[in-house]
Short mmCIF file of C-alpha atoms and ligand atoms in Angstrom, two decimals:
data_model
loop_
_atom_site.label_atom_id
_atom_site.label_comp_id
_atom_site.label_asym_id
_atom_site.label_seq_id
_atom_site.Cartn_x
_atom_site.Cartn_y
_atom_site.Cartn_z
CA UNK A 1 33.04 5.74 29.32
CA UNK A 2 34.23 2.87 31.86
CA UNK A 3 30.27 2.09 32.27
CA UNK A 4 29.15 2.41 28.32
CA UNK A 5 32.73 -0.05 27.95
CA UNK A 6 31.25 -1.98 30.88
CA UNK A 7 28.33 -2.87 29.70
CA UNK A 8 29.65 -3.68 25.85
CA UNK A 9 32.54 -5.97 27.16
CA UNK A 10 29.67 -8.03 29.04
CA UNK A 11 27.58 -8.19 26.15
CA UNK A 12 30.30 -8.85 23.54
CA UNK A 13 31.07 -12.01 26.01
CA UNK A 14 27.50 -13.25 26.05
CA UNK A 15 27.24 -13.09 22.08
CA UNK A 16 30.79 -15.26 22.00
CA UNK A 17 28.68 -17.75 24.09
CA UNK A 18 25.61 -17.99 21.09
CA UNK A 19 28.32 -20.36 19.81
CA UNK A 20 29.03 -22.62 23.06
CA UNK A 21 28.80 -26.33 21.78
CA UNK A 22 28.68 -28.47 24.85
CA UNK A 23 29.59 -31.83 23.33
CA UNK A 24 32.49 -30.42 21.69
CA UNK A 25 33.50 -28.81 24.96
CA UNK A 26 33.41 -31.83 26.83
CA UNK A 27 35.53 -33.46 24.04
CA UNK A 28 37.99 -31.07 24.66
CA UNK A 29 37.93 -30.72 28.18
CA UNK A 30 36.79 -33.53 29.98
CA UNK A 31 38.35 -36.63 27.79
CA UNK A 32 42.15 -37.97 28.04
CA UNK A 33 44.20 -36.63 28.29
CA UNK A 34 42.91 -33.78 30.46
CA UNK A 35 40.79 -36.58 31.77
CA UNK A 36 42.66 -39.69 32.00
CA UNK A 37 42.38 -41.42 35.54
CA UNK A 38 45.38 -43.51 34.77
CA UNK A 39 47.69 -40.72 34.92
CA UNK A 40 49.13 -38.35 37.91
CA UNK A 41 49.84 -35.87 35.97
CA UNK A 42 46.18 -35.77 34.27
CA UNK A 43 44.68 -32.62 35.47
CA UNK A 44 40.80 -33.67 36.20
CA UNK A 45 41.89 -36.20 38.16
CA UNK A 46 44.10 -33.04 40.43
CA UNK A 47 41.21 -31.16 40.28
CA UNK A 48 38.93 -33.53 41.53
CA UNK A 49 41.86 -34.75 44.18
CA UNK A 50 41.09 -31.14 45.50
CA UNK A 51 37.55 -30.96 45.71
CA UNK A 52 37.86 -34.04 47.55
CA UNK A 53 39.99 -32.98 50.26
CA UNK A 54 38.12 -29.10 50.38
CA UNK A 55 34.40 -31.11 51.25
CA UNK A 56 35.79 -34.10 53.46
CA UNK A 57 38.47 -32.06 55.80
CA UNK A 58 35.49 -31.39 58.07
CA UNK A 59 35.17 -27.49 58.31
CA UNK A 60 32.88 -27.55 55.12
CA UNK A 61 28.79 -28.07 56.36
CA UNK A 62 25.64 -26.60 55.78
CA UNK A 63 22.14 -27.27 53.33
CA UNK A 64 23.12 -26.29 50.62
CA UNK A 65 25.54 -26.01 47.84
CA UNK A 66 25.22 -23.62 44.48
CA UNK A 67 27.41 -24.34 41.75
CA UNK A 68 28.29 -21.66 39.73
CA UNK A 69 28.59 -21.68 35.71
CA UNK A 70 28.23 -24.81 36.02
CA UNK A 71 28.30 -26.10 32.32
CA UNK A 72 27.70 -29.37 31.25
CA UNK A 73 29.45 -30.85 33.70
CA UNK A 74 28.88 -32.66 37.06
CA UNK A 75 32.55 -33.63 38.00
CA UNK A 76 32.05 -30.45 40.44
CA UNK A 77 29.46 -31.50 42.89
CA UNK A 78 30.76 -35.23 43.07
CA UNK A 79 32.19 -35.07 46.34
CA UNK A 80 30.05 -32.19 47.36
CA UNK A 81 27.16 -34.38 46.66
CA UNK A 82 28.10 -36.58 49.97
CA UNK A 83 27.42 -33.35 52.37
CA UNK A 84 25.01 -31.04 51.01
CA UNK A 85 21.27 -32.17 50.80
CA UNK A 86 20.67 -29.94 48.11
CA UNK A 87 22.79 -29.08 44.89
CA UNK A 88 21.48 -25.89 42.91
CA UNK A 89 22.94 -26.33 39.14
CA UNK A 90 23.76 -23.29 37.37
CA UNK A 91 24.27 -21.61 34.12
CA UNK A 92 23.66 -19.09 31.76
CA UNK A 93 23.28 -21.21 28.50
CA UNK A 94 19.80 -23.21 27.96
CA UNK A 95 21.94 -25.57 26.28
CA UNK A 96 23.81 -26.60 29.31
CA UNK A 97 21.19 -27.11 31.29
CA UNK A 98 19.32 -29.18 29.06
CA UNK A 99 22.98 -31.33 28.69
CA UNK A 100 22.52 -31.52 32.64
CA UNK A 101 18.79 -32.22 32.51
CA UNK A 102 19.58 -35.56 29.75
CA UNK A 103 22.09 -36.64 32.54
CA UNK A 104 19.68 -36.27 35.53
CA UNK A 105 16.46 -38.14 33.87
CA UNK A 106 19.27 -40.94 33.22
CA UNK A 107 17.65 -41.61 29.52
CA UNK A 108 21.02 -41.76 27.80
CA UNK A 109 20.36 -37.95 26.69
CA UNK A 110 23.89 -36.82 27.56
CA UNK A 111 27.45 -36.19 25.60
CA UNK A 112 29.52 -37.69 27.97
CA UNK A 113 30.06 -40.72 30.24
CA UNK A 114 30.41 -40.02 33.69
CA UNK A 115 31.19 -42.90 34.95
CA UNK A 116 35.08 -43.22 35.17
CA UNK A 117 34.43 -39.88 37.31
CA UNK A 118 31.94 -41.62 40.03
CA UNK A 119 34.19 -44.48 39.77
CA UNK A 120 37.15 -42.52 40.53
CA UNK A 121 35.75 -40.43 43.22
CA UNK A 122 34.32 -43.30 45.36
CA UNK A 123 37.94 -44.56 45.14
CA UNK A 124 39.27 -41.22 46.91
CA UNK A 125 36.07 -41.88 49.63
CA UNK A 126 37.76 -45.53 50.13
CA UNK A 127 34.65 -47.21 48.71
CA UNK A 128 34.89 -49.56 45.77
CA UNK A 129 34.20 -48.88 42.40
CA UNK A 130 31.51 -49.99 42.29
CA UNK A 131 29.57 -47.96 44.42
CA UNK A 132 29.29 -45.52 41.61
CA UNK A 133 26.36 -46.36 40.73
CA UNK A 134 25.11 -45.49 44.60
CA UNK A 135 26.68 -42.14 44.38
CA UNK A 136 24.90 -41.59 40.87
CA UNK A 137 21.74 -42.17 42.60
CA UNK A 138 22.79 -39.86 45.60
CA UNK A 139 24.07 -36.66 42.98
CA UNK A 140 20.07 -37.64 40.93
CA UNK A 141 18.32 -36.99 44.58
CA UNK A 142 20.30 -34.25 46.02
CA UNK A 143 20.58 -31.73 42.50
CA UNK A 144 16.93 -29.80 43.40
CA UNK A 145 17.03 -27.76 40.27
CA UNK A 146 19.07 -26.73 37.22
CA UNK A 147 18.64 -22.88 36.70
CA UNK A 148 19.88 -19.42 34.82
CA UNK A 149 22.58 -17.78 35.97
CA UNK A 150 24.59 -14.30 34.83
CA UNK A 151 27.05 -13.60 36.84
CA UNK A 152 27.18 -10.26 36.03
CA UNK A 153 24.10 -9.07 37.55
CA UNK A 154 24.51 -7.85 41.52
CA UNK A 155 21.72 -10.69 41.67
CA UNK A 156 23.27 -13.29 39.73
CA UNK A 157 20.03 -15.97 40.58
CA UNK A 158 16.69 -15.22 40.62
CA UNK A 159 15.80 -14.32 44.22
CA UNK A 160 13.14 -17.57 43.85
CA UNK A 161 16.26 -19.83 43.34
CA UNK A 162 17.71 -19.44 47.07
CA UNK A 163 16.63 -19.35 50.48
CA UNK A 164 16.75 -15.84 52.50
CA UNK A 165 19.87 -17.01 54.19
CA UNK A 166 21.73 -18.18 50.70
CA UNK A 167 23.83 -21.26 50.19
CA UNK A 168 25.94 -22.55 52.70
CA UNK A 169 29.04 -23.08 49.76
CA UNK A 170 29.57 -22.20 46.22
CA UNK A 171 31.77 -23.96 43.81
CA UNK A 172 33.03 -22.77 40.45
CA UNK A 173 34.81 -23.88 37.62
CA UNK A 174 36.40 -22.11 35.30
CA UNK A 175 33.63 -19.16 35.26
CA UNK A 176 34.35 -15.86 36.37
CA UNK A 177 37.32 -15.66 34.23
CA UNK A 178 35.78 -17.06 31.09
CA UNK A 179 33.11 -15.12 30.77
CA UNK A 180 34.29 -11.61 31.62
CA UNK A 181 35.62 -9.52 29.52
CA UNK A 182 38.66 -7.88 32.23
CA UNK A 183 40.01 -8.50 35.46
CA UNK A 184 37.34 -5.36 36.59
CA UNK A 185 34.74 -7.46 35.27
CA UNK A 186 36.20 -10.53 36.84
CA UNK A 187 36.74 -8.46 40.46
CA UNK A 188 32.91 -7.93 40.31
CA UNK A 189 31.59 -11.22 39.07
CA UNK A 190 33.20 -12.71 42.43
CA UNK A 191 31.86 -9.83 44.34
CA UNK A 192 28.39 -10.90 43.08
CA UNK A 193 28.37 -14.54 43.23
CA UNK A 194 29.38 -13.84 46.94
CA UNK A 195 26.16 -12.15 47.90
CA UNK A 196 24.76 -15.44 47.33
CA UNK A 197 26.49 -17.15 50.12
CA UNK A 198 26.12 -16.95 53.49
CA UNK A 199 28.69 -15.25 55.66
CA UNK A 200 31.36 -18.47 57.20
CA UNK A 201 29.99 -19.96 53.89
CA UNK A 202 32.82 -21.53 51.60
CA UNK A 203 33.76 -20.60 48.14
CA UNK A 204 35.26 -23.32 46.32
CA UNK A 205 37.00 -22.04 42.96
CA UNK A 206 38.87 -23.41 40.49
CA UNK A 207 40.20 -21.42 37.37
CA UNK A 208 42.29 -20.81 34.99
CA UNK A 209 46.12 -19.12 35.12
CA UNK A 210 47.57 -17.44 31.85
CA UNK A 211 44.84 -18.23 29.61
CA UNK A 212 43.36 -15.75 26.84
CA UNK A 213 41.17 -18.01 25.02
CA UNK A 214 39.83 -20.72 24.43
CA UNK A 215 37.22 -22.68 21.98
CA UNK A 216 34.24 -23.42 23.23
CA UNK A 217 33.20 -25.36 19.84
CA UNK A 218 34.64 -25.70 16.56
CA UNK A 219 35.86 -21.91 15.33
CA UNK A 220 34.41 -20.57 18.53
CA UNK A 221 37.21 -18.70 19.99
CA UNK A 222 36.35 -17.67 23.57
CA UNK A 223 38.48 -14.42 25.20
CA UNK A 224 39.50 -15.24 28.91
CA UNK A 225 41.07 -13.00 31.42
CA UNK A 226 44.56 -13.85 32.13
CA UNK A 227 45.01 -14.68 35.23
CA UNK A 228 47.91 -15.19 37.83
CA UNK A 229 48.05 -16.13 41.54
CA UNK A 230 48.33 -12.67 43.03
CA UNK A 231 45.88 -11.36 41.19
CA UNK A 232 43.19 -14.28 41.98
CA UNK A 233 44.39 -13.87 45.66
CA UNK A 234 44.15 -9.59 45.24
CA UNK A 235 40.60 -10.06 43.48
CA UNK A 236 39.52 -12.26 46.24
CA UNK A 237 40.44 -10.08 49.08
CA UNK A 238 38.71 -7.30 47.46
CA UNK A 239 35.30 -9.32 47.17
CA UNK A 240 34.95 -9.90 51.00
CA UNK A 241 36.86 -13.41 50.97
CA UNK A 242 39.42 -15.23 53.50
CA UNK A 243 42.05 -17.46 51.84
CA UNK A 244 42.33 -20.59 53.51
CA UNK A 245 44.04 -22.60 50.65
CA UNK A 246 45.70 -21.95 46.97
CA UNK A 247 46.76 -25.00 44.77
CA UNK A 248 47.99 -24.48 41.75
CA UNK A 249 48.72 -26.80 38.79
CA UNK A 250 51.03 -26.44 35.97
CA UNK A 251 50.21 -27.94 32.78
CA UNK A 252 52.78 -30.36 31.13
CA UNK A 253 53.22 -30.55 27.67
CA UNK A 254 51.13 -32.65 26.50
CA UNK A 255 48.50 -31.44 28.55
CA UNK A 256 48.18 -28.41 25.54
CA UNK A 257 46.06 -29.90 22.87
CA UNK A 258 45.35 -26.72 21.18
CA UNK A 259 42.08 -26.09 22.51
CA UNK A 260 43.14 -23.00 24.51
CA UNK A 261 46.21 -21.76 26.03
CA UNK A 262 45.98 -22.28 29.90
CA UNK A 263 49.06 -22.35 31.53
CA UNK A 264 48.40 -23.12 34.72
CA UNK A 265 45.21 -24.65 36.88
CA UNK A 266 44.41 -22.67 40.31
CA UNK A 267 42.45 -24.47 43.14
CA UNK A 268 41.12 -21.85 45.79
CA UNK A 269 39.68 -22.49 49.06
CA UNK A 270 37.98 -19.73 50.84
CA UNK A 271 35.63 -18.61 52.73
CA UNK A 272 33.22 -15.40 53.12
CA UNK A 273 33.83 -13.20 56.06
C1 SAM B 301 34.50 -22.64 30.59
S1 SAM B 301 32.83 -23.04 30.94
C2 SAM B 301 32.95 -23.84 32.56
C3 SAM B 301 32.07 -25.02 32.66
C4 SAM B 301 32.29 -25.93 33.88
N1 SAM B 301 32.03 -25.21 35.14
C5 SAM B 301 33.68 -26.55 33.92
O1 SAM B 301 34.25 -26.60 35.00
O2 SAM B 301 34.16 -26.99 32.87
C6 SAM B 301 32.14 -21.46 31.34
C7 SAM B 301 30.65 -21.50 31.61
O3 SAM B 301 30.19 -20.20 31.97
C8 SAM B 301 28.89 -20.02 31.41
N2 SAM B 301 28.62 -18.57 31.30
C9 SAM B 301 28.74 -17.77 30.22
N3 SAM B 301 28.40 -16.52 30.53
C10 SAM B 301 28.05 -16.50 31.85
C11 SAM B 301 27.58 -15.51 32.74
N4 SAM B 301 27.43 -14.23 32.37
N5 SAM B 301 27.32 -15.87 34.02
C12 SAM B 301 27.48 -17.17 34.42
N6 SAM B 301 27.92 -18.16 33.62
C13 SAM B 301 28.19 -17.82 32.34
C14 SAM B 301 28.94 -20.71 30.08
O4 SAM B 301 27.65 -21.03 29.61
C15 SAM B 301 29.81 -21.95 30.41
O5 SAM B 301 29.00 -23.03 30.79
O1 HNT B 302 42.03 -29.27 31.70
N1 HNT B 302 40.92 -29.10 32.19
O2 HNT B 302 40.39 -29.87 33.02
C1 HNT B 302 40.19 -27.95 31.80
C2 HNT B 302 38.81 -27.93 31.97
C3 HNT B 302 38.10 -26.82 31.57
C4 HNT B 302 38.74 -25.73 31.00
C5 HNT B 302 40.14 -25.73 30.85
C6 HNT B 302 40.86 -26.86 31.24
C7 HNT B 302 40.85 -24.55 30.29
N2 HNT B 302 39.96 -23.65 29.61
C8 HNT B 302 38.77 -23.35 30.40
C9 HNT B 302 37.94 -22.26 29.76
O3 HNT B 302 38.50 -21.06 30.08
C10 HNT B 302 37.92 -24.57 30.56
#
């Protein structure tokens, strides 16, 4: 029964993602005030704060870097982008990727304006503002390729995808937990995703606490696993991980703007023994 459930809960989740509407996501999502660069309190601007400090605090090296559901977005890989030659985009939805594709061949064929992000994260490097458009050019030569991903297969990439010896550090965002269908599922998703990395490779992870849905388009309700520390921590243990660092981030007020219910923000630094 727990396989037959198994494999139903998996493919319940990938018929709630038929619905996934990128632009509307990144409305959502990655606009103020979730987005606003103005504010402290603005929680892209904490997550990206972390990333940050997780590539640049010197124990983080290596080839390459795989990001992981990535979506259509690239606030992820902006500071990984400065230390990795090569940046493998992932996700399951053709839809994303071709969102990532209209930003890469920089012919206006994208939903949202990633500037403000560049801008902002050349200001954490201590380079002006303006050098945004240097990193742009940087993330355009160092993304090699933009491919399928399931993280529910033991091989969640094709094998063509990586190199014998996998990636040297995986990031990813708000994933595992939104796309399986219980903590189990979750448990084995970051099991999977860590065969792909190297051991003394880094896993970068950020997710989401208390949530158990959200809308990935207008009317399309999303199921999430809820999610607290110890049980991010537990999962993470059990997958063949090392802690080295848990943030987490608590959402104010007006922070909820009804398109899911997160509670909380977790930023996990790790790394594969
Ligand atoms: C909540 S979005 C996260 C997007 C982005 N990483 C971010 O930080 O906002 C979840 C992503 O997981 C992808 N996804 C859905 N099912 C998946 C699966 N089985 N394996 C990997 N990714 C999947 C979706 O297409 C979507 O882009
Ligand atoms: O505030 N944010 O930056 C932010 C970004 C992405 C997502 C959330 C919050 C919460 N919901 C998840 C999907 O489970 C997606």
């Amino acid at each position: 029964m727990e396989g037959k459930g198994k494999v139903n809960g998996v493919a319940a989740m990938a018929a709630c993602y038929q619905g996934f509407d990128p632009a509307a996501y990144l409305q959502y999502n990655y606009t103020p005030p979730r987005a606003d660069f103005e504010r402290k309190d603005s929680i892209v601007p904490w997550k990206l704060a972390c990333l940050h400090r997780a590539f640049t605090e010197g124990d983080v090296r290596g080839e390459l870097l795989v990001d992981i559901g990535s979506g259509p977005t690239l606030y992820q890989v902006l500071s990984g982008c400065e230390v990795f030659n090569k940046v493998l985009l992932t996700d399951f939805l053709e839809v994303n990727r071709q969102e990532l594709r209209g930003w890469l061949e920089d012919e206006g064929g994208c939903n949202l304006d990633w500037t403000p992000y560049l801008q902002h994260v050349c200001k954490l490097e201590g380079r002006r503002p303006s050098a945004w458009t240097e990193k742009a050019a940087k993330l355009r030569q160092v993304i090699t390729d933009i491919v399928p991903v399931d993280v529910h297969r033991p091989q969640p990439l094709a094998l063509y995808a990586l190199p014998s010896e996998g990636a040297d550090c995986l990031v990813s965002c708000f994933c595992l937990e939104s796309v399986s269908p219980d903590l189990a599922a979750f448990t084995r998703a970051l099991g999977h995703i860590g065969r792909l990395l190297r051991t003394g490779g880094h896993l970068l992870l950020i997710g989401a606490l208390g949530e158990s849905y959200y809308f990935g388009g207008p009317g399309v309700r999303i199921p999430v696993v809820p999610l607290n520390e110890a049980q991010v921590c537990a999962s993470l243990k059990e997958s063949g991980y090392t802690l080295i660092r848990l943030e987490v981030y608590t959402l104010p007020q007006d922070m909820r703007v009804g398109v899911d219910d997160v509670s909380g923000v977790f930023f996990v630094k790790a790394i594969k023994e």
